[in-house]
Short mmCIF file of C-alpha atoms in Angstrom, two decimals:
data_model
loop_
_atom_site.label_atom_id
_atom_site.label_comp_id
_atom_site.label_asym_id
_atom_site.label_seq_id
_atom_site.Cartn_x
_atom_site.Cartn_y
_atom_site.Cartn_z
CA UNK A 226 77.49 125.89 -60.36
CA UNK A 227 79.19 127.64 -63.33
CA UNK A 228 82.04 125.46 -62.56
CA UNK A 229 80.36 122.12 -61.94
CA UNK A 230 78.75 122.40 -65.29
CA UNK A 231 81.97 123.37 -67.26
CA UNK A 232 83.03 119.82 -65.87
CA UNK A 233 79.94 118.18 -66.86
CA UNK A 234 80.24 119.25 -70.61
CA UNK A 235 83.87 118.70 -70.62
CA UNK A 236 83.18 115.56 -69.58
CA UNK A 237 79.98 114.87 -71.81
CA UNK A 238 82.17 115.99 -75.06
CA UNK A 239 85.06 112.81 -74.04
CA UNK A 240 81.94 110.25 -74.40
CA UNK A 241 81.58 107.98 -77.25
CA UNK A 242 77.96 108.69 -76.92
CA UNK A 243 78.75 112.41 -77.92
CA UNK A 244 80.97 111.20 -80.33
CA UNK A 245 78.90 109.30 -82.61
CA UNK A 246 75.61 112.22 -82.29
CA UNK A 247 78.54 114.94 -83.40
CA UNK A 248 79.25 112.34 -86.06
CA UNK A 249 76.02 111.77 -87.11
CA UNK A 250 74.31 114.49 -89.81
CA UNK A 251 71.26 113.56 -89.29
CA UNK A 252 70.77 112.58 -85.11
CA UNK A 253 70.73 116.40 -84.25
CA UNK A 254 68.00 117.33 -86.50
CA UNK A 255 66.21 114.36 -85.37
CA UNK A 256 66.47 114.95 -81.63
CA UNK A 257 65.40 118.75 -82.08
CA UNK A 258 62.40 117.86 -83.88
CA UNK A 259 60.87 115.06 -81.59
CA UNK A 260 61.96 118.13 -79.00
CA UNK A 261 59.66 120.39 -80.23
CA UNK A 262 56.86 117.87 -81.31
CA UNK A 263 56.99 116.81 -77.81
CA UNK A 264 57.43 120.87 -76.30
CA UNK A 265 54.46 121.61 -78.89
CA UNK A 266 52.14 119.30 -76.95
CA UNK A 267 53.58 119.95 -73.49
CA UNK A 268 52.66 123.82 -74.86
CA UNK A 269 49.22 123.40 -76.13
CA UNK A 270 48.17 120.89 -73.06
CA UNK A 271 49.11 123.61 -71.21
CA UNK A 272 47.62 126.20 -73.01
CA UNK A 273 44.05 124.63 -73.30
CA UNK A 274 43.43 123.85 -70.05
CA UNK A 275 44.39 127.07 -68.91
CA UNK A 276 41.84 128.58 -71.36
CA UNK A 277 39.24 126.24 -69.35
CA UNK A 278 40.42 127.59 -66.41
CA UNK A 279 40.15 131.41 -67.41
CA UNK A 280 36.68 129.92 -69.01
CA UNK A 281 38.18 130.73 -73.12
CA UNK A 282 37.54 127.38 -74.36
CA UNK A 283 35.42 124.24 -73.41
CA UNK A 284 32.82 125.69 -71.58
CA UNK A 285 30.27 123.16 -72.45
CA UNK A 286 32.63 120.56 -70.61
CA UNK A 287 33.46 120.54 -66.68
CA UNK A 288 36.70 121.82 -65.58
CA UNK A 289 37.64 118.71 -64.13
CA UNK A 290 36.70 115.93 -67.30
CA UNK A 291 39.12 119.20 -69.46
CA UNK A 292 41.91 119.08 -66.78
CA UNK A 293 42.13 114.90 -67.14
CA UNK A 294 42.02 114.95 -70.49
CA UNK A 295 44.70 117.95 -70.76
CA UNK A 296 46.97 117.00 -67.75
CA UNK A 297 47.77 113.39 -68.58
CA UNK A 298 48.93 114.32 -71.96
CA UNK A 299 51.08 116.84 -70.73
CA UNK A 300 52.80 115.06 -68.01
CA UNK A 301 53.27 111.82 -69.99
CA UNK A 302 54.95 113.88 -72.62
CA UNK A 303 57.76 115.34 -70.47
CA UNK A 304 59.86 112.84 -70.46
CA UNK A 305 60.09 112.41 -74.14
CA UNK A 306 61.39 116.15 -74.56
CA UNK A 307 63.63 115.70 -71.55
CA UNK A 308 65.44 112.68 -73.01
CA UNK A 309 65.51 114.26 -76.82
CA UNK A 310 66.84 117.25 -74.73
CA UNK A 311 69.56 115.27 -72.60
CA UNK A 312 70.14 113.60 -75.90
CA UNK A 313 71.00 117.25 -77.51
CA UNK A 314 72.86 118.25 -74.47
CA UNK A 315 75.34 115.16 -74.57
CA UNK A 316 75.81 115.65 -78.52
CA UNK A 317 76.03 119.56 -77.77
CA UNK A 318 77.18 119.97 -74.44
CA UNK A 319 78.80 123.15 -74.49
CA UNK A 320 75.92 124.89 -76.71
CA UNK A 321 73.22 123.70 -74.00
CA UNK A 322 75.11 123.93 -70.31
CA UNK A 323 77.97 126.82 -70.81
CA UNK A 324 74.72 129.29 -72.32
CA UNK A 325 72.41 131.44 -70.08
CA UNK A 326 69.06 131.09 -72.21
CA UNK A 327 69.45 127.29 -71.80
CA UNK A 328 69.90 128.10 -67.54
CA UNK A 329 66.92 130.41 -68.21
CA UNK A 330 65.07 127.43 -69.69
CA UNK A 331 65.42 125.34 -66.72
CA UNK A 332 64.25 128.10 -64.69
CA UNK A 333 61.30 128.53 -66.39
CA UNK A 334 60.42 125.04 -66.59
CA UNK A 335 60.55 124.55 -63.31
CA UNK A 336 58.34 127.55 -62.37
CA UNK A 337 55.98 125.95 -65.01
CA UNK A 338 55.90 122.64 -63.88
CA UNK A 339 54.78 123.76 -60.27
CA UNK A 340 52.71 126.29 -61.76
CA UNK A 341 50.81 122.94 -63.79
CA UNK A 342 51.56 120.71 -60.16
CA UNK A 343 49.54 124.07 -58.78
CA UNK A 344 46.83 123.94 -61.35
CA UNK A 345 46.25 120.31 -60.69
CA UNK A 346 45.21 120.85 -57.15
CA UNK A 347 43.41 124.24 -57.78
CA UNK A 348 41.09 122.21 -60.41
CA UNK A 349 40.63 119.22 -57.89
CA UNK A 350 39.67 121.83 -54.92
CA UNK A 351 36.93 123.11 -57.36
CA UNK A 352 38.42 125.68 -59.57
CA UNK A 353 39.83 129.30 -59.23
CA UNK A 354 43.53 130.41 -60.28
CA UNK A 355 42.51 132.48 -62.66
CA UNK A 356 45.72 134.63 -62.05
CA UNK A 357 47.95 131.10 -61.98
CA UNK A 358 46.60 130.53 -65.53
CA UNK A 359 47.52 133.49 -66.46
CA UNK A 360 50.90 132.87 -65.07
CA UNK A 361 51.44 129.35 -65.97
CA UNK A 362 50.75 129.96 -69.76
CA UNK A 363 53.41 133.58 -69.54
CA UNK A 364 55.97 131.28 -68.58
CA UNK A 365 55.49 127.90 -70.56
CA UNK A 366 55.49 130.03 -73.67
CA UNK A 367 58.85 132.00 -71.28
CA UNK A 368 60.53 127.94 -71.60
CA UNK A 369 60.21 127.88 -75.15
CA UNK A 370 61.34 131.45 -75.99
CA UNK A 371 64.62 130.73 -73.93
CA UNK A 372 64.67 127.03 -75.53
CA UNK A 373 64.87 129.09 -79.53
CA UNK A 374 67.65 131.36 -77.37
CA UNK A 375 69.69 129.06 -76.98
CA UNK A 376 70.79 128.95 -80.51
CA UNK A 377 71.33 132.83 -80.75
CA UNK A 378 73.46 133.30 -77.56
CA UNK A 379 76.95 132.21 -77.08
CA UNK A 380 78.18 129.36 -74.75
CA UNK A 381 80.12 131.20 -71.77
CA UNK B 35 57.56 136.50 -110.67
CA UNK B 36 61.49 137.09 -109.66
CA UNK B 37 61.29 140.34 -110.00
CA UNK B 38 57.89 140.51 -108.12
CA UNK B 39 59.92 138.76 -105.11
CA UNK B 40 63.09 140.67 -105.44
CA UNK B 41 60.39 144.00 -104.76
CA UNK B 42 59.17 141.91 -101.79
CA UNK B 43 62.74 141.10 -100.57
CA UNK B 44 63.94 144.67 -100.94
CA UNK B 45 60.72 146.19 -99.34
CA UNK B 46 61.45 148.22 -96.06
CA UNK B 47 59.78 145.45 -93.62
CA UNK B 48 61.87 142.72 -95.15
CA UNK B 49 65.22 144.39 -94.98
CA UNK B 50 64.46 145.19 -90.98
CA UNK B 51 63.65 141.89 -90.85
CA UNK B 52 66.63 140.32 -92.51
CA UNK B 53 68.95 143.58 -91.00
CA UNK B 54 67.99 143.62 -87.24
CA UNK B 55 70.02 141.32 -84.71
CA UNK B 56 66.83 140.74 -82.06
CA UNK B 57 64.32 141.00 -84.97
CA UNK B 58 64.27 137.81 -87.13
CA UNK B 59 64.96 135.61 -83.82
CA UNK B 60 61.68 137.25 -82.16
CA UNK B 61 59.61 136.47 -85.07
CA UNK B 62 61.01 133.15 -85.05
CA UNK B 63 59.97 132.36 -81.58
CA UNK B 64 56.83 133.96 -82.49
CA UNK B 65 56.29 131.61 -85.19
CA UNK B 66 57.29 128.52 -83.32
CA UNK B 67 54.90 129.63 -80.08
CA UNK B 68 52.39 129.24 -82.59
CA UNK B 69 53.04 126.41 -84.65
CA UNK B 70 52.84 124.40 -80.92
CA UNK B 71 49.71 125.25 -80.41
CA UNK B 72 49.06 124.65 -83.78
CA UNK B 73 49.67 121.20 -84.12
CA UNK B 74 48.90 120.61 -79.98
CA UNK B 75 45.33 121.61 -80.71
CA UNK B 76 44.98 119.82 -83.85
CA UNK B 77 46.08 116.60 -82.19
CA UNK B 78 43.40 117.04 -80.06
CA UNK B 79 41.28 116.86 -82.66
CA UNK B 80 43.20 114.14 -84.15
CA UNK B 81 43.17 112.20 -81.44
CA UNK B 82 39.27 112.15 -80.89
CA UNK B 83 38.74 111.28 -84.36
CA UNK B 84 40.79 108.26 -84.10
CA UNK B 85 39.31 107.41 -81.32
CA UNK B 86 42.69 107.32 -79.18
CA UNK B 87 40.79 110.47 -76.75
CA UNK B 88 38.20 112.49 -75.63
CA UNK B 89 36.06 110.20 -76.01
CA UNK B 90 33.57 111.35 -73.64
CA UNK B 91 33.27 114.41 -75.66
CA UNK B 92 31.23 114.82 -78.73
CA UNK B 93 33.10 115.67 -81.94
CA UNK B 94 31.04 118.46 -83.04
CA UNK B 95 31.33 120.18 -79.60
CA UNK B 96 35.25 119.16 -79.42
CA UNK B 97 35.64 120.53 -83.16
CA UNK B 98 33.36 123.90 -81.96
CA UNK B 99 35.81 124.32 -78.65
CA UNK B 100 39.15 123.62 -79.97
CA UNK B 101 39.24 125.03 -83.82
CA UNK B 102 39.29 128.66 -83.45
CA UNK B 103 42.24 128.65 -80.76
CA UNK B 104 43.62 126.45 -83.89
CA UNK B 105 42.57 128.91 -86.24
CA UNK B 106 43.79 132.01 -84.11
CA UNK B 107 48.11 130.35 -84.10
CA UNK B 108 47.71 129.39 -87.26
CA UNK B 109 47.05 132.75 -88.41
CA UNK B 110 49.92 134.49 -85.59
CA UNK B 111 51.86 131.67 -87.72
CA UNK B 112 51.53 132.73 -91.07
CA UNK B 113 51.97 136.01 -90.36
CA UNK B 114 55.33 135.44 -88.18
CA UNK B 115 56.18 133.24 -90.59
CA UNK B 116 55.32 135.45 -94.00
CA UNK B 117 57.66 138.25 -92.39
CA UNK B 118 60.49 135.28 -92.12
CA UNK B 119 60.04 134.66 -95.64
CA UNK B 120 60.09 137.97 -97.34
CA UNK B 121 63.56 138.33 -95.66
CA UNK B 122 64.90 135.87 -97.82
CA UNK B 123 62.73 135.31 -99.95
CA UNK B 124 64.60 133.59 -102.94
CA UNK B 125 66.31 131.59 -100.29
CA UNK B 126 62.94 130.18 -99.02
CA UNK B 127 61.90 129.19 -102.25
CA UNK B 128 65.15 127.44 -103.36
CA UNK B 129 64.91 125.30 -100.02
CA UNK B 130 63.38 121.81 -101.19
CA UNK B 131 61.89 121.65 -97.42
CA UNK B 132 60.42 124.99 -97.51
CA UNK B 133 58.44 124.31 -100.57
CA UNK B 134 57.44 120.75 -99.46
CA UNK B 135 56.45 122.35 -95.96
CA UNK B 136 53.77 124.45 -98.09
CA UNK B 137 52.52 121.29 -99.84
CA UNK B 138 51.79 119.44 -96.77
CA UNK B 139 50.38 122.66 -95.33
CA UNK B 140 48.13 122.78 -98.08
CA UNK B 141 47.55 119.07 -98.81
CA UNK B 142 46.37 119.41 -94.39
CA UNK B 143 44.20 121.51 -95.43
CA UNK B 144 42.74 119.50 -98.27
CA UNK B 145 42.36 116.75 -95.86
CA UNK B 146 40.65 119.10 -93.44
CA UNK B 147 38.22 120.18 -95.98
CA UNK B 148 37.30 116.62 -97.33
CA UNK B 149 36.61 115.64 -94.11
CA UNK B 150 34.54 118.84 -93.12
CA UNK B 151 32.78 118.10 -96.88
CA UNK B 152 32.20 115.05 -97.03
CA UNK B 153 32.92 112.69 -93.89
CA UNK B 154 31.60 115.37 -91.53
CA UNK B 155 27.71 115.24 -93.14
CA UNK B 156 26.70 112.13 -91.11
CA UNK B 157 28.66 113.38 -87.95
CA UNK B 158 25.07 113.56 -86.16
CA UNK B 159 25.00 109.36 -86.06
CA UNK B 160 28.89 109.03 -84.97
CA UNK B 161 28.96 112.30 -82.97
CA UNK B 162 29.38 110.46 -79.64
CA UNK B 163 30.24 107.11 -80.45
CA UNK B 164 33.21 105.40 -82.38
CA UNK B 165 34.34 107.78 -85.42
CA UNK B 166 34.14 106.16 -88.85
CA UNK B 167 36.77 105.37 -91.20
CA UNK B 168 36.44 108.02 -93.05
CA UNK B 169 37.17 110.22 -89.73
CA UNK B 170 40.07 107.92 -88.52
CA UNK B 171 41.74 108.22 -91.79
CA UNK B 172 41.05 111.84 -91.55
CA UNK B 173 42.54 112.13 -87.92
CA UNK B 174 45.68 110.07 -88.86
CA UNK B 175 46.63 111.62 -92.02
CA UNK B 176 46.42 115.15 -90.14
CA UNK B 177 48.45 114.08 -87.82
CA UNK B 178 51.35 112.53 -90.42
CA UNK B 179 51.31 115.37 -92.39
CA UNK B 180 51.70 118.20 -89.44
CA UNK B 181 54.21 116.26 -87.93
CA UNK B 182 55.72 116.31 -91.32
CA UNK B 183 55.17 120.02 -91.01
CA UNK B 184 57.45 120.86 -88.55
CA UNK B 185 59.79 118.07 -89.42
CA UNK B 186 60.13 120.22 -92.84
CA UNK B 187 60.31 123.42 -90.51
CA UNK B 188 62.85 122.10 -88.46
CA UNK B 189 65.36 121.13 -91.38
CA UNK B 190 64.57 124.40 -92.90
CA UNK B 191 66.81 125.90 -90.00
CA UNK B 192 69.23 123.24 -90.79
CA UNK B 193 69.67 123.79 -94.41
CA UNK B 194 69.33 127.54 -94.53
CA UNK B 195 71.80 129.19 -91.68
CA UNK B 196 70.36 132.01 -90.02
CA UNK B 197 71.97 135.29 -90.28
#
C-alpha cells in the first residue's frame, strides 16, 4: 500500500495538472477553504442530527422530518470536499498520500460515513443508537482533527 | 496599548502556547471543530430564512433549537481562538486578514442583531410561511460574511507560518 501510493504521488507530481496548482499562489488557499466550508457542513449536519438523536436539540420536531433535513445536506456535500481534497492531493501529493494523519483521515471517514449510512437506517426503523451518535459525532470531529494533522506531520 | 499586548504576549499561558510542539496545533483543531459547527448551524438558520430549507419548520422554533448549539462553538471558538492570539499577539494584529476576520465577525453580529431588533418583531405573521425581505437579506448577508470568515481564517494560516 505504502508502495502503491509512493507511485501514485510520484506520478501525480509529473502532471501538468499539479504543475499549474504548485504554480498557482492562490489555487491552494482556495481549494483548502471550499475544503473546510464544505467539511464545516458535512460536520455540523452531522453533529445536529446526532443531537436529535441523543434528544439535545429539536425536540419539538420528529426525528425523522430532522434526519431529512440534516442527511441530504450532508451527503450532497461530500463530494464537494472530496474533489477540493483530490484537488489538494494532486497539487500536494506527497504532503497528503506519503503522511499518516492524512491515512488516519481516510480511516476515519470511512468509519463515519457508515456510522451516518448506520444512522440513516436506525432513524428509518424508528429511532435508537443513542451509543452510534455518540460514536458517529467522536469520530467525524476524529476526520477533521487528522485532516489539521496533516499539516504538522511529515510526509514518510 | 503595545505594551498592554507585549504583557499579554509574555504572560505564562501565551508563552506555553507559542512554546509547546502539540499545544498550539490542539488549540487549533479546537478552534476549527468549532468554527464548523459554527457556521454549519448558522447556515441552517440561513438557509430557512432565505427560504432555500426547513421550511416545514417555524423560524422561531428553528431559531430556539439551533442558536445555543451556535452560541455554545462560538464561545469554545473564541476561547481556542483568544489563546491562539495571545501567542502572537503583535503578529495577529499586523495580519490585514486577521483584523478584517474581526470586522466581519462583528459586522455578523450587527446583522444578527438588526435582524433580531428589528426584522424579527413581526416574525409571528411570517413565522411559518415565506420569510420577508428583510429576513432573506438577513439570511444571505450572514451567510457572505461567515463564509468570508473562514475565508479570512484560512489565509491567516497562509500569511502567518506556524511555528
Amino acid at each position: 500500500m505504502e508502495h502503491l501510493l509512493g507511485h501514485l504521488s510520484h506520478y501525480l507530481a509529473g502532471t501538468a495538472a499539479c504543475r499549474l496548482i504548485q504554480s498557482s499562489a492562490w489555487m491552494i488557499p482556495a481549494f483548502q477553504t471550499v475544503h473546510i466550508l464544505a467539511i464545516s457542513v458535512i460536520f455540523s449536519s452531522a453533529i445536529l442530527l446526532n443531537l436529535r438523536v441523543l434528544g439535545l436539540v429539536e425536540r419539538d420536531a420528529p426525528l425523522a422530518q430532522a434526519a431529512n433535513r440534516f442527511l441530504p445536506a450532508l451527503w450532497t456535500t461530500v463530494p464537494l470536499a472530496v474533489a477540493t481534497g483530490v484537488l489538494m492531493i494532486v497539487g500536494e501529493p506527497r504532503r497528503a498520500l506519503m503522511n499518516e494523519s492524512f491515512h488516519l483521515k481516510m480511516l476515519l471517514l470511512l468509519i463515519a460515513l457508515a456510522a451516518t449510512a448506520l444512522t440513516r437506517r436506525t432513524v428509518r426503523a424508528g429511532g435508537g443508537g443513542r451509543a452510534l451518535a455518540v460514536l458517529s459525532m467522536l469520530v467525524w470531529a476524529g476526520v477533521i482533527f487528522a485532516g489539521r494533522w496533516i499539516a504538522y506531520s511529515q510526509p514518510g | 496599548m503595545n505594551q498592554l499586548i507585549t504583557l499579554i504576549e509574555e504572560s505564562a499561558i501565551a508563552t506555553s502556547v507559542r512554546e509547546g510542539d502539540l499545544l498550539f496545533p490542539l488549540i487549533e483543531t479546537l478552534h476549527i471543530l468549532a468554527v464548523s459547527l459554527v457556521f454549519g448551524s448558522i447556515m441552517v438558520v440561513d438557509l430557512r430564512l432565505l427560504g432555500a430549507a426547513s421550511r416545514a419548520r417555524p423560524v422561531s422554533r428553528l431559531t430556539a433549537s439551533i442558536l445555543p448549539v451556535t452560541w455554545v462553538a462560538f464561545v469554545v471558538a473564541i476561547g481556542a481562538g483568544g489563546l491562539m492570539f495571545i501567542s502572537k499577539a503583535h503578529k495577529y494584529l499586523e495580519n490585514g486578514y486577521f483584523d478584517a476576520k474581526l470586522v466581519l465577525i462583528a459586522a455578523a453580529g450587527l446583522n444578527m442583531m438588526v435582524f433580531h431588533l428589528l426584522t424579527a418583531r413581526d416574525i409571528a405573521t411570517w413565522d411559518t410561511g415565506a420569510p420577508p425581505l428583510g429576513a432573506r437579506i438577513a439570511g444571505g448577508l450572514s451567510m457572505a460574511l461567515w463564509i468570508s470568515v473562514i475565508t479570512c481564517g484560512r489565509l491567516i494560516g497562509f500569511t502567518m507560518p506556524v511555528g
